[in-house]
Short mmCIF file of C-alpha atoms in Angstrom, two decimals:
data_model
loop_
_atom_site.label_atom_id
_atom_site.label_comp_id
_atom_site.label_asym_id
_atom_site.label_seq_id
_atom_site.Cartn_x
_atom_site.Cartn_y
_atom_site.Cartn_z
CA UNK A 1 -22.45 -1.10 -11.31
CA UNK A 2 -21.65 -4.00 -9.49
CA UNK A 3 -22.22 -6.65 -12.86
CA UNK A 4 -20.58 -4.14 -14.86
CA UNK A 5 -17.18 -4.11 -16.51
CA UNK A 6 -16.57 -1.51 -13.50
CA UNK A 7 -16.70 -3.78 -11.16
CA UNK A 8 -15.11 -7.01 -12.05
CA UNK A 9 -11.78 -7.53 -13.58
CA UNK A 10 -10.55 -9.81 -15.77
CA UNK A 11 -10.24 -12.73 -13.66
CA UNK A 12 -13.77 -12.39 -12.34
CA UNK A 13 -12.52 -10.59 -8.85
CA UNK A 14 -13.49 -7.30 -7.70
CA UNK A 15 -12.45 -4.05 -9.52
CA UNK A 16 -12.15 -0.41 -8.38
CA UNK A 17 -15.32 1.54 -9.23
CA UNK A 18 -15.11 4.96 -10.99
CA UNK A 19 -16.32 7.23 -8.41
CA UNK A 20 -13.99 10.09 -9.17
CA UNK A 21 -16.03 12.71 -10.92
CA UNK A 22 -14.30 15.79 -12.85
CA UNK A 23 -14.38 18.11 -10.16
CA UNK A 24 -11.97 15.53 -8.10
CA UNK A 25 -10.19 15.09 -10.71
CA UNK A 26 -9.47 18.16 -12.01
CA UNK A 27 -8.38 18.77 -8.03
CA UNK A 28 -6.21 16.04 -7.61
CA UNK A 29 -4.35 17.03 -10.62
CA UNK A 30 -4.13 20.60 -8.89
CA UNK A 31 -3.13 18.78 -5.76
CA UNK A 32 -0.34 16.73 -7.04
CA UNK A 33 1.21 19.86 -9.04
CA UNK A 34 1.19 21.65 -5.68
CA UNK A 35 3.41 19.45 -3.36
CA UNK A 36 5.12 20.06 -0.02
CA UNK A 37 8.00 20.79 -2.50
CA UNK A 38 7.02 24.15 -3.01
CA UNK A 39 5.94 25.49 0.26
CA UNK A 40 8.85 23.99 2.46
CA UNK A 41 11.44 23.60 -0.63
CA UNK A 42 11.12 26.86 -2.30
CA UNK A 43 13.38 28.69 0.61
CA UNK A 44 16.21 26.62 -0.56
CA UNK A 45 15.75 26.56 -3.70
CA UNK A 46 15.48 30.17 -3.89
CA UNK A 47 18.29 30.78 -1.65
CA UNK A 48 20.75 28.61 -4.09
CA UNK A 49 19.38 29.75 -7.37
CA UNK A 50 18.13 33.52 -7.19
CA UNK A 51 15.53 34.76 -9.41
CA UNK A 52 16.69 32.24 -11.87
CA UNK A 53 14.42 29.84 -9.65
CA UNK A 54 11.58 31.25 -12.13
CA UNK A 55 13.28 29.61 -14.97
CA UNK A 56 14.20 26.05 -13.15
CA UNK A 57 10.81 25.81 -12.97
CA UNK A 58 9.32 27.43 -15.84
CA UNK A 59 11.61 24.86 -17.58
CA UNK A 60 10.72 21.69 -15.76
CA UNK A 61 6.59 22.24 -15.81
CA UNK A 62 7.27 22.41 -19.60
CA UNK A 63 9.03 18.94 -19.77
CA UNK A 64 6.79 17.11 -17.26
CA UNK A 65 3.94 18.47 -19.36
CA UNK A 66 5.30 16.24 -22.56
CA UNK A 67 5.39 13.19 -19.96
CA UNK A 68 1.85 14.08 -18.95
CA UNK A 69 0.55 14.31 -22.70
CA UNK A 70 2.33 10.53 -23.14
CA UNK A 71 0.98 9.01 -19.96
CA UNK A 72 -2.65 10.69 -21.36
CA UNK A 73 -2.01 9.20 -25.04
CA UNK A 74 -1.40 5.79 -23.55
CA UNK A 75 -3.99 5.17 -21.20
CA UNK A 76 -6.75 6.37 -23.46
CA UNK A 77 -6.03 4.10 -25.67
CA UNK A 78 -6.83 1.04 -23.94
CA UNK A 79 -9.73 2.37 -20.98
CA UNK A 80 -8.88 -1.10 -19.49
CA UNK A 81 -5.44 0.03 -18.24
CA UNK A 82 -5.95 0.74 -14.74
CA UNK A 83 -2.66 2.80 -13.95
CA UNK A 84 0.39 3.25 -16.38
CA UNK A 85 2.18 0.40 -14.70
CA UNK A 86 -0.89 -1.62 -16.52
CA UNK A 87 0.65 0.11 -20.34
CA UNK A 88 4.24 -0.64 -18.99
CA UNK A 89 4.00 -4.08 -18.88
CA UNK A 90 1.26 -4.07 -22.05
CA UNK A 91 4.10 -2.32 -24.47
CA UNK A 92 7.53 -3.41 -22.64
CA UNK A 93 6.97 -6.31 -21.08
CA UNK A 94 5.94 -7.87 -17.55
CA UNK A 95 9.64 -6.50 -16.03
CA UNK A 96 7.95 -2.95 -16.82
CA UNK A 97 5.08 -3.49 -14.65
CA UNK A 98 6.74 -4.88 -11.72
CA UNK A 99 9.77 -2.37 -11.92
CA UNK A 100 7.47 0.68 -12.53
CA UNK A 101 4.99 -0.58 -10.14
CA UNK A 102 6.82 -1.65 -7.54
CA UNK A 103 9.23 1.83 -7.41
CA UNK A 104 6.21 4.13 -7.99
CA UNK A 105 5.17 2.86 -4.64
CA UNK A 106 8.25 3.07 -3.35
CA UNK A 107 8.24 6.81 -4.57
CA UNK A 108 5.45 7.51 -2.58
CA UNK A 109 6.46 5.89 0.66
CA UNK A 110 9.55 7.96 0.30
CA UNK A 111 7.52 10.98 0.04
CA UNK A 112 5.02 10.37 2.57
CA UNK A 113 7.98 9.72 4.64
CA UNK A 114 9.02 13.50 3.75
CA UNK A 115 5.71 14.51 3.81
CA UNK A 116 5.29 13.09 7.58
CA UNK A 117 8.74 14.89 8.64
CA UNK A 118 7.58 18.08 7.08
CA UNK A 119 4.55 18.05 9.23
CA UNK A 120 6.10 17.08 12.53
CA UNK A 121 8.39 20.01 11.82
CA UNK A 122 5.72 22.81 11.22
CA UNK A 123 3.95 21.42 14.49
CA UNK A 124 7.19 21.48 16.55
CA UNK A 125 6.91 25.13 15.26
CA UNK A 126 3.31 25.90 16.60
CA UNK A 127 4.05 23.86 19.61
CA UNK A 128 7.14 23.89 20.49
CA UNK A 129 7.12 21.35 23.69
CA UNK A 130 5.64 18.85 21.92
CA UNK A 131 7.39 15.18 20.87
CA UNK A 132 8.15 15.19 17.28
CA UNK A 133 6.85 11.64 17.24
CA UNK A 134 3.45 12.25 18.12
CA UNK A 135 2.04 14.29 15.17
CA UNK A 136 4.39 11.74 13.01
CA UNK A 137 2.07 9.11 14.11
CA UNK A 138 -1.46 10.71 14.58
CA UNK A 139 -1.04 11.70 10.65
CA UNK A 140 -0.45 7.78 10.13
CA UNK A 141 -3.36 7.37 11.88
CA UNK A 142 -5.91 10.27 10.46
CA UNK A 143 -4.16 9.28 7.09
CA UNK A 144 -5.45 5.68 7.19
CA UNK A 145 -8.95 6.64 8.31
CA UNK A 146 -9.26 9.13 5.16
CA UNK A 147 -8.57 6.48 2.90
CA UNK A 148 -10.27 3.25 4.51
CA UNK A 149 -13.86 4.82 3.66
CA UNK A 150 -14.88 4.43 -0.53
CA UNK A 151 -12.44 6.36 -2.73
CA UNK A 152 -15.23 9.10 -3.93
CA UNK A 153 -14.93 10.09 0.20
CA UNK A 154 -10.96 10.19 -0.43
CA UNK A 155 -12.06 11.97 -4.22
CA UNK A 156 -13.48 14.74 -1.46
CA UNK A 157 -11.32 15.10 1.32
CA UNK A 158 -8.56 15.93 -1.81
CA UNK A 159 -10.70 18.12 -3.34
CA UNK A 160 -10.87 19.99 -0.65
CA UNK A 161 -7.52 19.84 0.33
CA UNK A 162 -6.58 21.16 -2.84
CA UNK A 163 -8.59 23.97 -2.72
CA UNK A 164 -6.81 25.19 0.07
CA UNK A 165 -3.43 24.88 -1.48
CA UNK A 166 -5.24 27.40 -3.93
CA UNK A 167 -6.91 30.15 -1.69
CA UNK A 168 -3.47 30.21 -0.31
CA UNK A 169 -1.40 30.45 -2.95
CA UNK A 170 -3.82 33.25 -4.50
CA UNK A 171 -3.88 34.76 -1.27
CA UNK A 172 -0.67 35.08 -1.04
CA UNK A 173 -0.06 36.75 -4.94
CA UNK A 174 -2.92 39.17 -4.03
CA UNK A 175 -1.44 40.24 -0.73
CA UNK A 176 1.82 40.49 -2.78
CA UNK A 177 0.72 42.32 -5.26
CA UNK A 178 -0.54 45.21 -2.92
CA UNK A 179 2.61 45.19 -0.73
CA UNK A 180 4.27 45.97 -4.11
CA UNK A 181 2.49 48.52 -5.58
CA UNK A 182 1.79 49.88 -2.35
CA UNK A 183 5.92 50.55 -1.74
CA UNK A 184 5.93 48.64 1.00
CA UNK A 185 8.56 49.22 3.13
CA UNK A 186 10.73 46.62 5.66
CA UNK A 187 14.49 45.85 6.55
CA UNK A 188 15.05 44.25 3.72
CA UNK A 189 14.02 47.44 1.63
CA UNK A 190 11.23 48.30 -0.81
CA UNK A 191 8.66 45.76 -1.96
CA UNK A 192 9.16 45.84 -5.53
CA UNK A 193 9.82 43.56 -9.09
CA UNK A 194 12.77 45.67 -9.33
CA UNK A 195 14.30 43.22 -6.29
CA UNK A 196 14.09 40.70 -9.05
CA UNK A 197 17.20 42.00 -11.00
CA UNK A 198 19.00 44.63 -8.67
CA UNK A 199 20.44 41.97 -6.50
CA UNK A 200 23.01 40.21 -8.74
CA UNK A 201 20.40 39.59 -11.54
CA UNK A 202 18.78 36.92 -12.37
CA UNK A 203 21.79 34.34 -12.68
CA UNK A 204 23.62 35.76 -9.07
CA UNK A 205 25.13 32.53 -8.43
CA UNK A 206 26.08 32.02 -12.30
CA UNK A 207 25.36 28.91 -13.99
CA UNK A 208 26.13 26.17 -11.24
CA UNK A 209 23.65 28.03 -9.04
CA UNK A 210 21.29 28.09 -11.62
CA UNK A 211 22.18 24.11 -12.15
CA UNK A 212 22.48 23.62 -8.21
CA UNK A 213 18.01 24.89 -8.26
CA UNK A 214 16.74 22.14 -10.53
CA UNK A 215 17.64 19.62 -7.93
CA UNK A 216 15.50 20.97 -4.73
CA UNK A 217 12.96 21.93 -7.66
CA UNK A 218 12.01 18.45 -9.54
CA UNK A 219 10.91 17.56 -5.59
CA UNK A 220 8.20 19.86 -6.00
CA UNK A 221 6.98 18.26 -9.36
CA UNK A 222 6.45 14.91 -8.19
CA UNK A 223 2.71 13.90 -7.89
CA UNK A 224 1.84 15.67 -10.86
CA UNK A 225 1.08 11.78 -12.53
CA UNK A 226 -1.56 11.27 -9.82
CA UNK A 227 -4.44 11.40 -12.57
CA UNK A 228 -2.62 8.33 -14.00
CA UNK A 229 -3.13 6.45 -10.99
CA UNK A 230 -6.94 7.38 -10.61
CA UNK A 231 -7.45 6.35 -14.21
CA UNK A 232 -9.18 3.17 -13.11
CA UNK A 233 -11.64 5.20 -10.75
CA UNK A 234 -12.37 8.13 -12.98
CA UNK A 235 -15.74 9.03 -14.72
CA UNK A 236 -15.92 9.44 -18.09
CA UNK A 237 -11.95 9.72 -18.61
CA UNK A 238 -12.00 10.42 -22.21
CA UNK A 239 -13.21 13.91 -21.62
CA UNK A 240 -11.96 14.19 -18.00
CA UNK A 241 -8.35 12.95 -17.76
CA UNK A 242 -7.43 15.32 -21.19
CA UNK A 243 -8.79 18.38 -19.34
CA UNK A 244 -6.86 17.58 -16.12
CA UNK A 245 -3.70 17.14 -18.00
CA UNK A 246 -4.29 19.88 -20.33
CA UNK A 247 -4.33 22.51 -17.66
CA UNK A 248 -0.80 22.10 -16.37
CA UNK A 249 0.56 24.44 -18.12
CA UNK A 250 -1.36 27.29 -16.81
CA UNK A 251 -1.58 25.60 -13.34
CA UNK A 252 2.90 26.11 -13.64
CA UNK A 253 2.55 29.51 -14.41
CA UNK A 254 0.56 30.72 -11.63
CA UNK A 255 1.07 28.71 -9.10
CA UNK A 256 4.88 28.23 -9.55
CA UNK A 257 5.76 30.78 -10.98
CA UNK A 258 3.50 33.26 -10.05
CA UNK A 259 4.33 32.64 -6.32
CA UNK A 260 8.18 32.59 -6.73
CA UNK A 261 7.95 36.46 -8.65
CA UNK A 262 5.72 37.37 -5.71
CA UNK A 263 7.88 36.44 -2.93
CA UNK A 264 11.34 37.53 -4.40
CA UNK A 265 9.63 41.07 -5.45
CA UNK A 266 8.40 41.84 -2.07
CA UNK A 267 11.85 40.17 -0.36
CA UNK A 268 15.43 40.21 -1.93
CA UNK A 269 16.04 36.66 -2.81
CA UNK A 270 19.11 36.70 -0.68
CA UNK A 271 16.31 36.77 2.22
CA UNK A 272 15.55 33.74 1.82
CA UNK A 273 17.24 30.43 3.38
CA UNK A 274 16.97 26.37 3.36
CA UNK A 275 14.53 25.04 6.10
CA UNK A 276 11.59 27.89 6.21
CA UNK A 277 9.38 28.86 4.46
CA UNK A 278 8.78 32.03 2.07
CA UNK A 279 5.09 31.80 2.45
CA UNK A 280 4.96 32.28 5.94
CA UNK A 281 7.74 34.82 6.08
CA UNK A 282 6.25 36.59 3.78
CA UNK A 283 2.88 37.32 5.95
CA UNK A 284 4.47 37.35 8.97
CA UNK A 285 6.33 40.69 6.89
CA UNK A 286 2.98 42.10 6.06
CA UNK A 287 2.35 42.72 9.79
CA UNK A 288 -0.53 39.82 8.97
CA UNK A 289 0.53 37.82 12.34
CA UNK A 290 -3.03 35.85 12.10
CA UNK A 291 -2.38 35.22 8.33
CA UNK A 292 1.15 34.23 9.22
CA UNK A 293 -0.77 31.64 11.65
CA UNK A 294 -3.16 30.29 9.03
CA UNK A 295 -0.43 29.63 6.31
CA UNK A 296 1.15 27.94 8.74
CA UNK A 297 -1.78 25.71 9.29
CA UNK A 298 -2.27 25.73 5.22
CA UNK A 299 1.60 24.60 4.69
CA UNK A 300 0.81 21.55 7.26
CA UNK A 301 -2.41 21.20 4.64
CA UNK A 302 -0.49 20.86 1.91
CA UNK A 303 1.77 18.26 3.50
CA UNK A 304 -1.51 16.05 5.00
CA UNK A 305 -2.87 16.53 1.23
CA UNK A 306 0.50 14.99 -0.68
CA UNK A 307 0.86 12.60 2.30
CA UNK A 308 -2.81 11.41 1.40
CA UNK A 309 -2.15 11.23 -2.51
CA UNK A 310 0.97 8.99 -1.98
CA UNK A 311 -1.29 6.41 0.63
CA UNK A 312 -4.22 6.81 -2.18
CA UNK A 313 -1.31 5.98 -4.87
CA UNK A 314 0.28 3.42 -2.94
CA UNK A 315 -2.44 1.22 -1.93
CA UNK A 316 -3.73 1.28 -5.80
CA UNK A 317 -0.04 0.74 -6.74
CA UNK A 318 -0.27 -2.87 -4.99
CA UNK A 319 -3.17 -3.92 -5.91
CA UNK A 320 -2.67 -3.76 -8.83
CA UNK A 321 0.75 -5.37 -9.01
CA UNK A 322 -1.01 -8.16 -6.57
CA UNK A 323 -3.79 -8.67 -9.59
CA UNK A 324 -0.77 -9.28 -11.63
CA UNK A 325 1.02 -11.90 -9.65
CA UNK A 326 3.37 -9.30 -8.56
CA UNK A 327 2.65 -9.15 -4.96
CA UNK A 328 1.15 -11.31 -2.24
CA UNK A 329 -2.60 -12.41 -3.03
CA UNK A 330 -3.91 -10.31 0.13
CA UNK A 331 -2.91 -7.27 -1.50
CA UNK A 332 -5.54 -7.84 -4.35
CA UNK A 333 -8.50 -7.79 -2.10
CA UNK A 334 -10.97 -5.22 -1.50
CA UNK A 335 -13.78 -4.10 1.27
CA UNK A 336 -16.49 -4.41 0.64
CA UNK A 337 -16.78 -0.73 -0.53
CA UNK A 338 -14.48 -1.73 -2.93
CA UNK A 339 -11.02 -0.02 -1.49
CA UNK A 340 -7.88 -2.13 -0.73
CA UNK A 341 -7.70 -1.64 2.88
CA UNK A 342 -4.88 -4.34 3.17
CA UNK A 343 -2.56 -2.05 1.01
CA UNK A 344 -3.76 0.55 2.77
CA UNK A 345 -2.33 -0.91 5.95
CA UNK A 346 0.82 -1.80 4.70
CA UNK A 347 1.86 1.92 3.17
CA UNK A 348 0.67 3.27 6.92
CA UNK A 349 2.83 0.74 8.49
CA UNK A 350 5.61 1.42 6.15
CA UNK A 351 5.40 5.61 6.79
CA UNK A 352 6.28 5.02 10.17
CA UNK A 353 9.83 5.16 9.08
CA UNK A 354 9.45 8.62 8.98
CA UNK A 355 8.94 9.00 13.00
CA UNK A 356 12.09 7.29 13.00
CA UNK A 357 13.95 9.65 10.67
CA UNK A 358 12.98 12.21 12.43
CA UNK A 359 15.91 11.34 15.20
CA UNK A 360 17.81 10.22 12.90
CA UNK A 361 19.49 13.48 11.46
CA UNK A 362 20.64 16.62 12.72
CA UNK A 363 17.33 18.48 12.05
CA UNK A 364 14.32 18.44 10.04
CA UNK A 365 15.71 19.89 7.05
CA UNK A 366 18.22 17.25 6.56
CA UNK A 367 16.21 14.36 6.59
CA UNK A 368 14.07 16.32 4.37
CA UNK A 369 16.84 16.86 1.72
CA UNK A 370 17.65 12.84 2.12
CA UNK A 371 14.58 11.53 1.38
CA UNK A 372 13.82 14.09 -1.16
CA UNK A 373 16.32 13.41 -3.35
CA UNK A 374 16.20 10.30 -3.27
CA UNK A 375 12.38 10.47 -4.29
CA UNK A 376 13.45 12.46 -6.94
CA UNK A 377 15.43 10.21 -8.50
CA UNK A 378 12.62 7.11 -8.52
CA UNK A 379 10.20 9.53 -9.91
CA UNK A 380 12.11 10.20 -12.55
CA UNK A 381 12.34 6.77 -13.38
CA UNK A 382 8.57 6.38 -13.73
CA UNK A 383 8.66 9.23 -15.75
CA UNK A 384 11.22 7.69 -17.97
CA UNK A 385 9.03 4.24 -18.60
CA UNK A 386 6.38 6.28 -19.53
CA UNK A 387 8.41 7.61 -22.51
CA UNK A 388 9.91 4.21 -23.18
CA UNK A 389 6.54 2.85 -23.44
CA UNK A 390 5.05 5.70 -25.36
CA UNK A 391 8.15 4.66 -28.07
CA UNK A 392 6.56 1.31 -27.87
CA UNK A 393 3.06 2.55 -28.73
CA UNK A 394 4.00 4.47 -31.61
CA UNK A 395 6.09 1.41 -33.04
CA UNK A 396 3.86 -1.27 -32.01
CA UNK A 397 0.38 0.25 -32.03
CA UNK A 398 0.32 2.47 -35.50
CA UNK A 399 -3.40 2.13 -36.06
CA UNK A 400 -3.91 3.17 -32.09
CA UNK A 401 -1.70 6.07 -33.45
CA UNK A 402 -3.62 6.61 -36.32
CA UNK A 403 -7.12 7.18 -34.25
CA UNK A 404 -6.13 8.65 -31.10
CA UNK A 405 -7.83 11.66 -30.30
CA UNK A 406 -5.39 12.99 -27.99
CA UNK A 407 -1.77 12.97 -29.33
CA UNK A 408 1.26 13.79 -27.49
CA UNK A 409 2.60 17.36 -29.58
CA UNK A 410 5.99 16.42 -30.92
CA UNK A 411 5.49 12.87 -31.10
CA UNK A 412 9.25 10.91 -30.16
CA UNK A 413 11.47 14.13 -30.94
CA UNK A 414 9.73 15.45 -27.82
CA UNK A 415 10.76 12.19 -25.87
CA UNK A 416 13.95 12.03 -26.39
CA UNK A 417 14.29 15.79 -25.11
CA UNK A 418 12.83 15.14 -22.30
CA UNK A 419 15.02 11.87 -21.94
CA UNK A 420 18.33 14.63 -22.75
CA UNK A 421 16.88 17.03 -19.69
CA UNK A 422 16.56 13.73 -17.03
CA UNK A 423 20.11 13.06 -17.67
CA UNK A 424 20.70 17.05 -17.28
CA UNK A 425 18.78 16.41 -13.97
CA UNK A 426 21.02 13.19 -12.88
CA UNK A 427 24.22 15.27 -13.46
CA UNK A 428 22.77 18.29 -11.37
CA UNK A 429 22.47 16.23 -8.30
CA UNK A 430 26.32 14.78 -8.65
CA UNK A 431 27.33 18.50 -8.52
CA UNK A 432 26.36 18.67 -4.45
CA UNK A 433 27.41 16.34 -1.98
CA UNK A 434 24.17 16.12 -0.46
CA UNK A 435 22.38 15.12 -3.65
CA UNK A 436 25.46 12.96 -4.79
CA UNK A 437 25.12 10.59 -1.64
CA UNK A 438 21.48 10.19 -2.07
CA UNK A 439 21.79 9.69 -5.88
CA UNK A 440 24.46 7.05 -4.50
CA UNK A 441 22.45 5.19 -2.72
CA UNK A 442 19.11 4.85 -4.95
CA UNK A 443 20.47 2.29 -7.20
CA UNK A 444 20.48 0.14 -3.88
CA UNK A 445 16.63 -0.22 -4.38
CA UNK A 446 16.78 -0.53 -7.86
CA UNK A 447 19.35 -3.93 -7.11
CA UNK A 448 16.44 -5.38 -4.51
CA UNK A 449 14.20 -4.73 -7.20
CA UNK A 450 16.26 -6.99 -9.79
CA UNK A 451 16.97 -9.69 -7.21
CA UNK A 452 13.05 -9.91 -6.37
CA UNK A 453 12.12 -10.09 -9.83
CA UNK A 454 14.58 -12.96 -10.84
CA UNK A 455 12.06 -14.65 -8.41
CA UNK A 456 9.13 -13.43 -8.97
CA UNK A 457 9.61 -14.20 -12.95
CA UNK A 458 9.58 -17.60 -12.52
CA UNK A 459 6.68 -18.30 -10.31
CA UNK A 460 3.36 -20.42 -11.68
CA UNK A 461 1.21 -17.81 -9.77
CA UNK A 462 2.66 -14.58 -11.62
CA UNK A 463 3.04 -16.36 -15.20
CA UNK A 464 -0.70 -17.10 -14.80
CA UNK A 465 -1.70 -14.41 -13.28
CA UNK A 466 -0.05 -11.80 -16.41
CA UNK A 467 -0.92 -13.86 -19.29
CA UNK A 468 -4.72 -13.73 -17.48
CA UNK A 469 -4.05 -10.28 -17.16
CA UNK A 470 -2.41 -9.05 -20.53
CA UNK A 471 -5.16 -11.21 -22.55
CA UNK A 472 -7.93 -9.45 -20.77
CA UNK A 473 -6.10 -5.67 -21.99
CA UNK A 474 -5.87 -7.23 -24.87
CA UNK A 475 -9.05 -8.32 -25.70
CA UNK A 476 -10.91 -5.46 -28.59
CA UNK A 477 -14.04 -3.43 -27.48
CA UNK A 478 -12.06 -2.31 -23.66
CA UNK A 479 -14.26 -0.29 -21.53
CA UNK A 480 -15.10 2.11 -24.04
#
């Protein structure tokens, strides 16, 4: 592989190998659907939203799923794109590449940061005495050794980590389900789907509360574009990224929604508050103290797993944009087993904020909400130049149209729905002051961003370094 068109990029300098088979794949996808967002975010969200939680979600897996069918349609239609920020700056231009590129990452140092908070807080509740910075920086540290090794080691460690996320959440549906047909009784009352409805219904907090769920929710959605980013390193990705995106649907019913009717059957959604988790609570209910323990341990898991997809993401994210002349040279080179430990270093150095957030608010759960929402926000950005450049495919691409095997269902008048429910999303967070001072503050990063690039744009390095780049996407018979 090392002479093939795997292995060396357009300018003649190392590439990143496809080592990811299906099976990792089809896991990571799992993995990124399944984020922190739903085991430590779901109290909240439940708490401010009721049963009506099942549709906030129900609604936003269906409109991510329309993003995912566009990223899917884009990159397969040029196997040369490496990640979407490649088909951003193909369709709209190199300011697409370096925007989308450069706030992707920062995406996922934002959520790593969350993700590294999170953890310290479920260790503080195992062991209480200890200092919240020292699992905040051994995860740094385990983090970077899981990802220095080749990528089909961090294809594995995912995998696995995902699979846990699973047994859980199945675990937890099964154990449900016979509390509830089994009349299980606690303080809160009988476990039944009745609890659902008999509480207020299922809008108890009307419409604003209803509003007031989709902005702890779209958290729990981010990472669902990690197959995107692994495009470059996946086998066979005609056949594999199309199943992996394909199965998000039924991935949002059970593990979403499936969970979230579980939980509020067996306890009253008025149970439930901001800052703990339902998952635990609800096996610490079952008299399951040992189960309790484990979910406890599977909920830190599921943190270490999204913490690991954003340093994976990250570190691709930059090299990439340093290929492109969009980021220091040292940032576009590889070990010698081909991963690019140098970006690596610099998304571990960077998640170290998080040990500092961590005494910077009044607790855990509100420098949780900060960074959140704030990730949030960027995400749906990324989201949004997907669209944008999936408008530029069909206008500028026909005959790519014309022969793709795997079209996006609705074509643009499914776009520009899913453009009308972001800017549902945007107003949602204004209606909480919480939200509304994060949302305040993103466009800060998006104003660095400009600044940088009316730099960047001009330098010999970058103007050589994309023309190099776009004529090599361009060039007919890509990595087919």
């Amino acid at each position: 592989m090392s002479t093939s068109a795997d292995s060396i990029s357009d300018g003649g300098e190392p590439r990143l190998q496809r080592a990811l088979s299906n099976r990792h794949i089809q896991l990571l996808a799992i993995g990124g659907a399944i984020g922190t967002g739903l085991f430590m975010g779901s109290g909240k969200t439940i708490s401010v939203a009721g049963p009506s939680v099942i549709f906030v979600y129900l609604i936003i897996g269906f409109m991510l799923f329309f993003v995912m069918r566009a990223m899917g349609e884009l990159l397969l239609s040029n196997l040369k794109y490496r990640s979407f920020s490649d088909f951003a700056g193909d369709l709209l231009g190199p300011w697409a590449s370096f925007f989308t590129g450069w706030t992707y990452w920062f995406c996922w140092v934002v959520t790593g940061v969350a993700d590294v908070i999170a953890i310290a807080g479920y260790v503080k509740v195992m062991i209480p005495d200890v200092p919240l910075w020292i699992p905040g920086l051994l995860v740094v540290v385990v983090l970077l050794l899981l990802n220095l090794p080749t990528v089909a080691a961090f294809g594995e460690v995912e995998f696995w980590f995902a699979l846990i996320k699973i047994i859980a959440i199945v675990a937890l549906i099964v154990t449900g389900l016979v509390m509830i047909f089994g009349g299980f009784q606690s303080d809160a009352g009988t476990a039944s789907f009745a609890n659902l409805w008999s509480h207020g219904g299922f809008f108890p907090n009307g419409f604003m509360g209803f509003v007031a769920g989709f902005q702890i929710a779209v958290f729990a959605f981010v990472g669902i574009e990690l197959v995107g980013t692994a495009a470059a390193e996946t086998k066979n990705p005609r056949r594999n990224l199309p199943k992996a995106i394909n199965a998000i649907p039924v991935r949002v019913m059970l593990f979403y929604v499936g969970a979230l009717i579980i939980l509020m059957s067996v306890t009253p959604w008025t149970q439930y508050e901001a800052g703990s988790s339902p998952f635990i609570a609800m096996f610490s209910l079952a008299g399951l103290g040992i189960a309790a323990t484990v979910v406890n341990l599977v909920v830190l898991t599921s943190a270490m797993s999204s913490a690991n997809s954003g340093i994976y993401s990250t570190s691709r994210m930059v090299f990439g944009l340093a290929q492109d002349g969009d980021a220091p040279r040292l940032f576009a080179r590889l070990s010698r087993r081909r991963v690019p430990q140098n970006a690596l270093f610099l998304s571990c150095i960077l998640l170290l904020a998080g040990v500092v957030l961590l005494y910077a608010g009044d607790d855990i759960g509100t420098a949780f909400d900060m960074v959140t929402t704030v990730s949030a926000v960027c995400f749906m950005f990324v989201w949004t130049i997907f669209l944008l450049s999936y408008l530029a495919y069909r206008r500028k691409r026909p005959e790519a149209v014309a022969r793709s095997a795997y079209r996006m269902p609705g074509g643009r008048f499914m776009v520009f729905v899913v453009l009308a429910f972001f800017l549902f999303i945007l107003w949602a967070l204004t209606t909480q002051p919480d939200t509304l001072t994060a949302l305040l503050v993103t466009p800060v990063w998006f104003a660095v961003l400009v600044v940088a690039w009316l730099f960047v744009r001009r330098s010999p390095h970058h103007l050589e370094r994309h023309a190099a780049h776009m004529t090599y996407l361009r060039t007919p018979d890509a990595e087919e």
